[in-house]
Short mmCIF file of C-alpha atoms in Angstrom, two decimals:
data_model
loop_
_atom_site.label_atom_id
_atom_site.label_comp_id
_atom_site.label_asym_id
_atom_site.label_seq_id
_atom_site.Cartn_x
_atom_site.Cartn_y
_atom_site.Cartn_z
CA UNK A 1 26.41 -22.47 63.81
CA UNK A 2 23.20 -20.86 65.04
CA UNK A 3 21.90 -24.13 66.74
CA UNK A 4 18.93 -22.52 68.01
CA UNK A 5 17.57 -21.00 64.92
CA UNK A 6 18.72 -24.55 63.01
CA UNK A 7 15.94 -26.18 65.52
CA UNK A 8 12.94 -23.90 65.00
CA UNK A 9 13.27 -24.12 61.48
CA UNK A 10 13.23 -27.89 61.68
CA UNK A 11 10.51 -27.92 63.86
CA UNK A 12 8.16 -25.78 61.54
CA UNK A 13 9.61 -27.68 58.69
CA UNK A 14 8.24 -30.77 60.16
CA UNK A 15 5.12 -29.71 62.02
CA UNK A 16 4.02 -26.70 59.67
CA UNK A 17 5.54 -28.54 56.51
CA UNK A 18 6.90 -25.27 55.61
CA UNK A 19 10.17 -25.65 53.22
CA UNK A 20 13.19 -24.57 54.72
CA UNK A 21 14.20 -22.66 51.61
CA UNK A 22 10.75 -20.30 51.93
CA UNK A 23 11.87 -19.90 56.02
CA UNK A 24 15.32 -18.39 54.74
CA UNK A 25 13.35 -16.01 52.61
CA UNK A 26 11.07 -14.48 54.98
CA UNK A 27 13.98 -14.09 57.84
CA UNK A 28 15.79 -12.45 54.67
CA UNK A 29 12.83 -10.14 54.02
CA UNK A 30 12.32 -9.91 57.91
CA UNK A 31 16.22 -8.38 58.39
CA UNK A 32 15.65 -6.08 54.75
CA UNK A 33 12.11 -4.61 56.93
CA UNK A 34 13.93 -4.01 60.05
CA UNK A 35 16.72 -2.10 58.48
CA UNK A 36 13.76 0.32 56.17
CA UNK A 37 12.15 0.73 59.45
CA UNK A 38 15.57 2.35 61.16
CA UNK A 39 16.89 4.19 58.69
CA UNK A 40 14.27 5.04 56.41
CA UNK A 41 15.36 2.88 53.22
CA UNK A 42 16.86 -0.15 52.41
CA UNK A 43 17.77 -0.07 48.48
CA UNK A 44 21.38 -0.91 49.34
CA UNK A 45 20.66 -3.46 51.40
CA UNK A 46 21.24 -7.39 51.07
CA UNK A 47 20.99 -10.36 53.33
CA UNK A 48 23.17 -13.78 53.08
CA UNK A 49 22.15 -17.03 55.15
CA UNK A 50 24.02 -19.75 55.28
CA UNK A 51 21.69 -22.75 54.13
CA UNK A 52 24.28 -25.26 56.58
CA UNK A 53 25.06 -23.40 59.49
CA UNK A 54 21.81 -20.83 59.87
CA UNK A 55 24.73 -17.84 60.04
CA UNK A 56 23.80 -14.79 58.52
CA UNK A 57 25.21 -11.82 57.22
CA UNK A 58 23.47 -8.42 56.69
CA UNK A 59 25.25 -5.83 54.93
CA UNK A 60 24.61 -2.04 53.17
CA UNK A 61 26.25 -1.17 50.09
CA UNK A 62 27.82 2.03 50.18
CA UNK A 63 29.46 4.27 47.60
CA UNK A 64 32.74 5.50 48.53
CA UNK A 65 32.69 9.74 48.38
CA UNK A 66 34.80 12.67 49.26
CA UNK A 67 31.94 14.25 50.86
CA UNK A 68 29.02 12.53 51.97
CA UNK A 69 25.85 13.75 51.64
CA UNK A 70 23.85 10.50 52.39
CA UNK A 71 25.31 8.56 54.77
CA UNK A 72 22.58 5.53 54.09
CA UNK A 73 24.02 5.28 50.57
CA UNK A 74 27.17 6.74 50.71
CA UNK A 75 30.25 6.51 52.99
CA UNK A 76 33.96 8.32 53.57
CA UNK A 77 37.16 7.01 52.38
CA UNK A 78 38.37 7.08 55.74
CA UNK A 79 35.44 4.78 56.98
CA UNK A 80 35.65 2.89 54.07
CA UNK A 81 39.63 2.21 54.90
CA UNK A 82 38.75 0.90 57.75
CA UNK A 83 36.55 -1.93 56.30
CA UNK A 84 38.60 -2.36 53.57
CA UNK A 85 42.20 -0.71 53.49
CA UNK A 86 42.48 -0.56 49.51
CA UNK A 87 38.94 0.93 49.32
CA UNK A 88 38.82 4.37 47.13
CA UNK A 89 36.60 7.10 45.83
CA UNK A 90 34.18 5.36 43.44
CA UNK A 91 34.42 2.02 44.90
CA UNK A 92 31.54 -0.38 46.37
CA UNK A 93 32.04 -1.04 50.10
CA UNK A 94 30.09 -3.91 51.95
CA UNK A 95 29.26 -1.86 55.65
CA UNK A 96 28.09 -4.66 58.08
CA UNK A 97 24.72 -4.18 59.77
CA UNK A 98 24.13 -5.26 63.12
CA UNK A 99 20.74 -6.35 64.00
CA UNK A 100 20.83 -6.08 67.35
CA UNK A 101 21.34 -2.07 66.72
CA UNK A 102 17.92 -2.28 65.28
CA UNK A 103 15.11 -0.28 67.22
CA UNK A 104 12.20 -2.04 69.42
CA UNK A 105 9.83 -0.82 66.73
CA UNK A 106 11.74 -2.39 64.21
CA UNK A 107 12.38 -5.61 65.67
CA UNK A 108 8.78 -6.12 65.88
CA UNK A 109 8.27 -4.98 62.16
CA UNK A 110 10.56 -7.96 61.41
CA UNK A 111 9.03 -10.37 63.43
CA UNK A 112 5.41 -9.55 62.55
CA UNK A 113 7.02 -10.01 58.72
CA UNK A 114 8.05 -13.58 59.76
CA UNK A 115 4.68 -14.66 61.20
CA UNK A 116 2.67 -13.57 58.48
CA UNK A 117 5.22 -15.57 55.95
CA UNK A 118 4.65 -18.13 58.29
CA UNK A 119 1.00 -18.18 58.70
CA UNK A 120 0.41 -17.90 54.52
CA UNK A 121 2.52 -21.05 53.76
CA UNK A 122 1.17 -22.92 56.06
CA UNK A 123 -2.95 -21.79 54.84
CA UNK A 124 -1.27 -22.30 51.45
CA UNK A 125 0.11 -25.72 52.27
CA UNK A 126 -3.38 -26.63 53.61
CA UNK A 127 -4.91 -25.80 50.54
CA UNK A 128 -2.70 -27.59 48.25
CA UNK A 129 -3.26 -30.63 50.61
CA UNK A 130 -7.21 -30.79 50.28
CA UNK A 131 -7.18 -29.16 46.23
CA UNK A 132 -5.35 -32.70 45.48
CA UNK A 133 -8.19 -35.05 47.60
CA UNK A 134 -10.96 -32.40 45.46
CA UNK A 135 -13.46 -34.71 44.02
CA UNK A 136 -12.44 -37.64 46.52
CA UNK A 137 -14.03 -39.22 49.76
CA UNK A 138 -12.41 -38.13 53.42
CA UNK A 139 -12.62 -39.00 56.98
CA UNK A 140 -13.67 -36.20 59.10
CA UNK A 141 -14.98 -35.83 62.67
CA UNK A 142 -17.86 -33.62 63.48
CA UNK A 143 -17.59 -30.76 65.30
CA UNK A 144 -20.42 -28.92 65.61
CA UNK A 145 -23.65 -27.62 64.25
CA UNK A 146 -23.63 -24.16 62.68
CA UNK A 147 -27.11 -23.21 62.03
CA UNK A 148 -28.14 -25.61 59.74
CA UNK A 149 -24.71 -26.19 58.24
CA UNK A 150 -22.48 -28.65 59.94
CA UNK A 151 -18.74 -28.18 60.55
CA UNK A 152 -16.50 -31.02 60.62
CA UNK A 153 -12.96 -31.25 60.92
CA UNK A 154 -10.82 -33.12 58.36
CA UNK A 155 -7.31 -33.10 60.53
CA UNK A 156 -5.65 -29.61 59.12
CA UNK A 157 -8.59 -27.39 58.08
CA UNK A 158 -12.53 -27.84 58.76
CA UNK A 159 -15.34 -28.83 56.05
CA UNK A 160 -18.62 -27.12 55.62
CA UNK A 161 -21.35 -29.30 55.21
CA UNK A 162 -24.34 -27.30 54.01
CA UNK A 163 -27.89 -27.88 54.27
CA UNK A 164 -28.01 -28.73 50.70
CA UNK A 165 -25.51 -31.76 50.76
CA UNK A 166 -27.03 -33.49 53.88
CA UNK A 167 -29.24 -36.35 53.83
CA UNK A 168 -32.66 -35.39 55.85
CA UNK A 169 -32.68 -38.80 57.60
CA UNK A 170 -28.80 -38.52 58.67
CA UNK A 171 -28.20 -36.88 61.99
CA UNK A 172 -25.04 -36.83 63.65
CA UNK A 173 -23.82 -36.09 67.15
CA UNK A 174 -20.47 -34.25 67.83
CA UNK A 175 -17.52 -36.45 67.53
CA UNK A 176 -18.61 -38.30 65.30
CA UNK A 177 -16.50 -40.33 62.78
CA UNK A 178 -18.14 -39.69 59.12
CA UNK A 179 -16.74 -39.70 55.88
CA UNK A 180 -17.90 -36.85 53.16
CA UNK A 181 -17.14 -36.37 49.57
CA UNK A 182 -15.13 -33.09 48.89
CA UNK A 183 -17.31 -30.94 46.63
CA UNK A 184 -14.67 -28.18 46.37
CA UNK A 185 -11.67 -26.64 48.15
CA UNK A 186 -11.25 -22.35 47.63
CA UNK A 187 -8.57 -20.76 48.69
CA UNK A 188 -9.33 -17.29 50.38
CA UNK A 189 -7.71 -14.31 52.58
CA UNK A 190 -8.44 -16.69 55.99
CA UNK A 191 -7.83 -19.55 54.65
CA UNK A 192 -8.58 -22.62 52.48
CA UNK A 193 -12.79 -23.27 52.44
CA UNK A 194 -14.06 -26.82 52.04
CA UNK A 195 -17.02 -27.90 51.42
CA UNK A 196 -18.18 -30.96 51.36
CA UNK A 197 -21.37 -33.41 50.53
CA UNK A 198 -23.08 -36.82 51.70
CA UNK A 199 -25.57 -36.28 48.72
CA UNK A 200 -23.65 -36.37 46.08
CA UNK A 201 -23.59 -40.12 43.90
CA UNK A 202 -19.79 -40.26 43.61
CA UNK A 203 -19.44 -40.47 47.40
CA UNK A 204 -21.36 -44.15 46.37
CA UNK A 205 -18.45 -44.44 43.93
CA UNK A 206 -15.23 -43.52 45.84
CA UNK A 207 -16.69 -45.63 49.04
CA UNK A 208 -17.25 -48.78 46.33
CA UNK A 209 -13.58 -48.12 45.34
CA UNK A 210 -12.16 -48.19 48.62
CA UNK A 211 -14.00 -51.16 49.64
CA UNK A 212 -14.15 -53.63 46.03
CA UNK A 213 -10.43 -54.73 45.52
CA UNK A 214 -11.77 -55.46 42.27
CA UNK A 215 -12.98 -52.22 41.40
CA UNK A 216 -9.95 -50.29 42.27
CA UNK A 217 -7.51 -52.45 40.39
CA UNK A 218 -9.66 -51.88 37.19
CA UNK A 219 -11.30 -55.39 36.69
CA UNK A 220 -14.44 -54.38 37.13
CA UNK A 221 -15.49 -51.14 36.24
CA UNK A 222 -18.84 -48.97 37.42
CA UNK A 223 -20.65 -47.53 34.38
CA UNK A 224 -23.27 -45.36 36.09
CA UNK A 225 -24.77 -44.59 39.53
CA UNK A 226 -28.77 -43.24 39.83
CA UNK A 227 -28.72 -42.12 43.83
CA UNK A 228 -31.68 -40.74 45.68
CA UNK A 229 -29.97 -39.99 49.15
CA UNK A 230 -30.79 -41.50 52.20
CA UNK A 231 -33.33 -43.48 50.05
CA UNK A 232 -32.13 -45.95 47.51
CA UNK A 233 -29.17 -46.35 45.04
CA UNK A 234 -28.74 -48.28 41.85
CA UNK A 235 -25.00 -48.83 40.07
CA UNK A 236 -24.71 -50.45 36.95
CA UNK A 237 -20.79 -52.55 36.53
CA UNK A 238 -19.18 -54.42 34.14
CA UNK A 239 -16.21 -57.05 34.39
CA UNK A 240 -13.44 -56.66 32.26
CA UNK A 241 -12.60 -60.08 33.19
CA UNK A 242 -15.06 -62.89 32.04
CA UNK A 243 -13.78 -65.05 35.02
CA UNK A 244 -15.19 -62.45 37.40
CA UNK A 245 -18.59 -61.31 38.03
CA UNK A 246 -18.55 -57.76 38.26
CA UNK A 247 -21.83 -58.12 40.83
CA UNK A 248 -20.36 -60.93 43.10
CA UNK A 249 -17.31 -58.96 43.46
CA UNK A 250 -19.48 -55.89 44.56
CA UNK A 251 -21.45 -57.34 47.19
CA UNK A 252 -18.32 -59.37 48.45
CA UNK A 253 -18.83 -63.28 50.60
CA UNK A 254 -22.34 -62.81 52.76
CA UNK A 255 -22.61 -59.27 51.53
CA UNK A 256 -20.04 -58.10 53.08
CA UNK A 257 -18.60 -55.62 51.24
CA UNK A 258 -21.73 -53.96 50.08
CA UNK A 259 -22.91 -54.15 53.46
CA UNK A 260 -19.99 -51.80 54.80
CA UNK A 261 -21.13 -48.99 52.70
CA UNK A 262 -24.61 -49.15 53.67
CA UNK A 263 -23.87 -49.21 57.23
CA UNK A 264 -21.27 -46.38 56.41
CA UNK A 265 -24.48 -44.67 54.50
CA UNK A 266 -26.61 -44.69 57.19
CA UNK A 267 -28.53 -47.71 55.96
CA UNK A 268 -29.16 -46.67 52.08
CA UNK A 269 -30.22 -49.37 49.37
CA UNK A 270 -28.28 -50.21 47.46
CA UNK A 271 -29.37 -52.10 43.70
CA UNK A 272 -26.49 -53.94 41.75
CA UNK A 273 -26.84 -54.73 38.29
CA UNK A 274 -25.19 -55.88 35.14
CA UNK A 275 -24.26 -52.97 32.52
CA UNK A 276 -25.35 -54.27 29.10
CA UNK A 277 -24.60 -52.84 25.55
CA UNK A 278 -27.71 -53.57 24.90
CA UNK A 279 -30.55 -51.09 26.19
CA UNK A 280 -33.02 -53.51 26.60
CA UNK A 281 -30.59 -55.61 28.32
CA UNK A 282 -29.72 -52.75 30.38
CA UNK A 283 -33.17 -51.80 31.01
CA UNK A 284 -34.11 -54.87 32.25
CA UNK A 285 -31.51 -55.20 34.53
CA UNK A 286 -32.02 -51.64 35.76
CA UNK A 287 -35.82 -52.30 36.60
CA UNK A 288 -34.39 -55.16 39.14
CA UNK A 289 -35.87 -56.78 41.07
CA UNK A 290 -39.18 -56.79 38.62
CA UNK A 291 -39.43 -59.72 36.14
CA UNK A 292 -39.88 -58.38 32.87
CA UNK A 293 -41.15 -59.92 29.87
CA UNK A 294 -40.61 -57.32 27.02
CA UNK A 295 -38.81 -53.98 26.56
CA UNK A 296 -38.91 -51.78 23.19
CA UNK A 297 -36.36 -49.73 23.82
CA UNK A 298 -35.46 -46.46 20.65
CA UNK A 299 -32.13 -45.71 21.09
CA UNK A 300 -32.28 -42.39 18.84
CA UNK A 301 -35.09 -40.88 20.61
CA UNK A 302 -33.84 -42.58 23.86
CA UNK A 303 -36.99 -44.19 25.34
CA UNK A 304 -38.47 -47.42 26.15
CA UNK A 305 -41.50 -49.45 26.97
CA UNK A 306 -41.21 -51.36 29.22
CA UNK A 307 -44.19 -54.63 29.58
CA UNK A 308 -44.35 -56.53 33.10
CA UNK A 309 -46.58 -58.97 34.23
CA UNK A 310 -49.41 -57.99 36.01
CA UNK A 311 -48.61 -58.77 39.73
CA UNK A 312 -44.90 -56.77 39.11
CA UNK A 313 -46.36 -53.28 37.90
CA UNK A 314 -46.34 -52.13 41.01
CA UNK A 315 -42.59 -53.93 42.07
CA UNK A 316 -41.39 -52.22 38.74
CA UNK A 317 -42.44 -48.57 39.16
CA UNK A 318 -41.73 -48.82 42.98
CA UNK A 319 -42.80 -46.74 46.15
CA UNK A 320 -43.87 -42.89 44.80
CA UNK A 321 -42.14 -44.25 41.09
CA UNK A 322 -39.19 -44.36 42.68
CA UNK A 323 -37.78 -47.86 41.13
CA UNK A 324 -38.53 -47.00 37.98
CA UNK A 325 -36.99 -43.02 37.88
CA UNK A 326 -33.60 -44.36 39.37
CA UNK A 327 -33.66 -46.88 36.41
CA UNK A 328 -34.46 -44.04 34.01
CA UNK A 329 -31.41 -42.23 35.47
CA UNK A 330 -29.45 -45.16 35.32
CA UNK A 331 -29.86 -46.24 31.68
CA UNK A 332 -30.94 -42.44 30.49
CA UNK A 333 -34.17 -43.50 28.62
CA UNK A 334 -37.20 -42.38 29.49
CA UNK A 335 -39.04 -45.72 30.77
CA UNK A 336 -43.06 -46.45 30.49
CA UNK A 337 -44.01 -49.04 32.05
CA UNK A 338 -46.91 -51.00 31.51
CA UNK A 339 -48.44 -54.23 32.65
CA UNK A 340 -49.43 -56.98 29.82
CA UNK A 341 -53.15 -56.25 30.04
CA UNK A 342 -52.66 -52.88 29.72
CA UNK A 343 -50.09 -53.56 26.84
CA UNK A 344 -52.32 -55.73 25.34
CA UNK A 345 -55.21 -53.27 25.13
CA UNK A 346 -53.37 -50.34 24.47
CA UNK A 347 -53.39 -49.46 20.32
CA UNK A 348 -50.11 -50.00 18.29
CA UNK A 349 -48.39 -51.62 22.12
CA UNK A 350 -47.60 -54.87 20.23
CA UNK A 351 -45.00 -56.99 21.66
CA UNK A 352 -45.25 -60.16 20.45
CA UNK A 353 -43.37 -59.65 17.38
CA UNK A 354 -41.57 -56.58 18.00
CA UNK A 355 -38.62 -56.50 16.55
CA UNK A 356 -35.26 -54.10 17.54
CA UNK A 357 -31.69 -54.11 15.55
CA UNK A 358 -32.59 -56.76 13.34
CA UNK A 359 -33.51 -59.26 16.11
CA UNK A 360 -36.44 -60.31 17.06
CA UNK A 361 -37.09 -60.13 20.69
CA UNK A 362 -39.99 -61.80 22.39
CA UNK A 363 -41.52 -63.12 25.61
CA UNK A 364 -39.01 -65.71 26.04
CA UNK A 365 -35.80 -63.77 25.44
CA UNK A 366 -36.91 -61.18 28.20
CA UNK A 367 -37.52 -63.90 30.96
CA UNK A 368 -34.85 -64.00 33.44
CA UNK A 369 -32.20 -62.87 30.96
CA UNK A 370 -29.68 -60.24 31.66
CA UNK A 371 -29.49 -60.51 35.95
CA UNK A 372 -26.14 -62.72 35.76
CA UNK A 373 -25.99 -64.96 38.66
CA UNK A 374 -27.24 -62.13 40.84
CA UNK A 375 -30.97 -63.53 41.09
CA UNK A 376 -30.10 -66.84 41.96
CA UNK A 377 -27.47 -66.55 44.38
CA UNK A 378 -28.58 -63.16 46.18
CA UNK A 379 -32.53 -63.64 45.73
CA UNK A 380 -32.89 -64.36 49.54
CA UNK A 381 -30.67 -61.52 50.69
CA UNK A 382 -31.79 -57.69 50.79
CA UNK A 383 -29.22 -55.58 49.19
CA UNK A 384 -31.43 -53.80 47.36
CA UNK A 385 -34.21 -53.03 49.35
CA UNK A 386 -36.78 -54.96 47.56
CA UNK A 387 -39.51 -56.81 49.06
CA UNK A 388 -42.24 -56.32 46.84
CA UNK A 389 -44.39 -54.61 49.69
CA UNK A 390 -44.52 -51.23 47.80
CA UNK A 391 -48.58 -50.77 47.06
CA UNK A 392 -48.29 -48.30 43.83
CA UNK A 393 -50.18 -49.57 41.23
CA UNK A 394 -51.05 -46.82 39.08
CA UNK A 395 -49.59 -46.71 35.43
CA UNK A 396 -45.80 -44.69 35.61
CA UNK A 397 -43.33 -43.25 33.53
CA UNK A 398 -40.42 -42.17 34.85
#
């Protein structure tokens, strides 16, 4: 048994996690490369390893001939007799090759064959690795700033974070632990390429996976994400379970869960809101924490007005309009929002008695409706970011 060669195989097995089977095959290829090298071809030429022991056997196939003419491909019947006394002309002899006969050239062919095996299955190993977590949230660790890209190091293989997918208010100092959402993993000549994003609004998703029990067993279920990086994010859920509320779940006991990933996002808002059926519903929840009293919503042409009370126009469309454009992404309707004197002197803006799917919605059914327990038991707490300071008051529409 070749002991030694048993080890290093086990070893890269295990380190590399490089399959034995695909070791065997580039020492085979390794031996075939050596023996072209020294004699010039190596058509005739075949390798056996023992998958147990590690032993192996290289051997040249030679045609038995009265006179030889190439004595690569063809050998004597006297040389042949002594391999293999009944050997005759016309037969098939198996003429063992001796590796250690091989050339220093050679040798070197055969080992540079071996490393570059080596170094492909492990790059191609890598890449299968990171191609699985594609379109899922990692730790990484980062390394360094490259320009104005930032390299960070995911265990195997390093990420590229590009300009593009950072948040202008993050800033990160070498070592540090972050995690990123994998944008894409492409394989090339030196190696896999990541790249990777803390923009992107499913990062919000995969880090309220990991954290919401709830979420990741299926009970509760997030229907859509509106994210302005580094800023503010909304996410709409719903509970498959009527005994659980999708929101309460989401924020977890004190906030606690919620409060992870906005410590883990650098300090982002973060709105949580019922997901109605019903667009108005929806809108209304969307447009948290405004009060609204009306919405007219057209689900074929996919708007909405929107009617708030005077003193929550400016709650409603939110610092720059930004409230009301996450809400607008949220629900997909474009939202106008006006406030009741406006609505009231605006021509054809009727509310009263509007009336949407054959029911007739007025003030009343848009009071508090649609928040869930949300409102009452969170209204103190800031999860979302809203504390009515913002000072736009002109007319929006997001």
């Amino acid at each position: 048994m070749n002991k030694e060669l048993m080890e290093a195989l086990e070893i890269l097995e295990r380190e590399k996690e490089i399959s034995k089977d695909t070791l065997f095959e580039a020492i085979e290829n390794s031996l075939i490369t050596a023996y072209k090298n020294h004699f010039g071809k190596a058509d005739n030429v075949k390798v056996e390893i023992d998958r147990e022991t590690c032993d192996y056997y290289c051997y040249a196939e030679k045609e038995v001939v009265d006179e030889v003419e190439d004595p690569v491909m063809q050998i004597s019947p006297e040389d042949a007799k002594e391999i293999d006394p009944k050997a005759k002309t016309g037969d098939i002899v198996r003429v063992e090759i001796r590796s250690k006969e091989f050339g220093r050239i050679a040798t070197q062919n055969a080992k540079s064959v071996i490393l570059q095996k080596i170094r492909e299955e492990e790059r191609s190993v890598i890449y299968n690795q990171y191609f699985e977590k594609e379109k899922d949230v990692v730790t990484g660790i980062v390394q360094r700033y490259m320009g104005k890209n930032i390299s960070i190091n995911l265990g195997k293989a390093d990420a590229i974070l590009n300009e593009n997918e950072q948040v202008r208010t993050e800033h990160f100092r070498p070592t540090e632990r972050i995690k990123v959402y994998i944008l894409e993993v492409r394989n090339t000549p030196k190696g896999p390429r990541i790249l990777v994003s803390r923009t992107h609004p499913e990062l919000v998703k995969r880090l309220f996976e990991s954290e919401v029990t709830e979420i990741k067993d299926g009970t509760v279920e997030i229907m859509s994400i509106a994210r302005e990086a580094g800023s503010r994010t909304k996410i709409a859920v719903r509970s498959n379970n009527p005994n659980v509320d999708a929101v309460g779940a989401c924020v977890g006991i004190n906030g606690a869960r919620v409060n992870s990933i906005v410590d883990e996002l650098c300090g982002e808002k973060i709105d949580i809101v019922n997901w109605d059926e019903n667009p108005g519903n929806l809108i209304q929840n969307a447009l948290s924490p405004a009060k609204i009293v009306a919405v007219f919503a057209d689900p074929d042409e996919k708007t909405a007005k929107v009617v708030v009370p005077d003193y929550q126009l400016s709650l409603a469309i939110g610092k720059e309009g930004q409230n009301a454009r996450l809400a607008a992404r949220l629900t997909g309707y474009k939202i106008d929002i006006k406030s009741e004197t406006q609505a009231k002197d605006a021509p054809g803006f009727r509310y009263e008695d509007y009336v949407y799917d054959d029911e007739e919605y007025d003030e009343e059914d848009y009071g508090e409706e649609g928040y869930g327990n949300y409102d009452e038991a969170y209204e103190e707490e800031t999860y979302n970011g809203a504390d009515g300071s913002d000072e736009y008051v002109e007319e929006g529409e997001a």
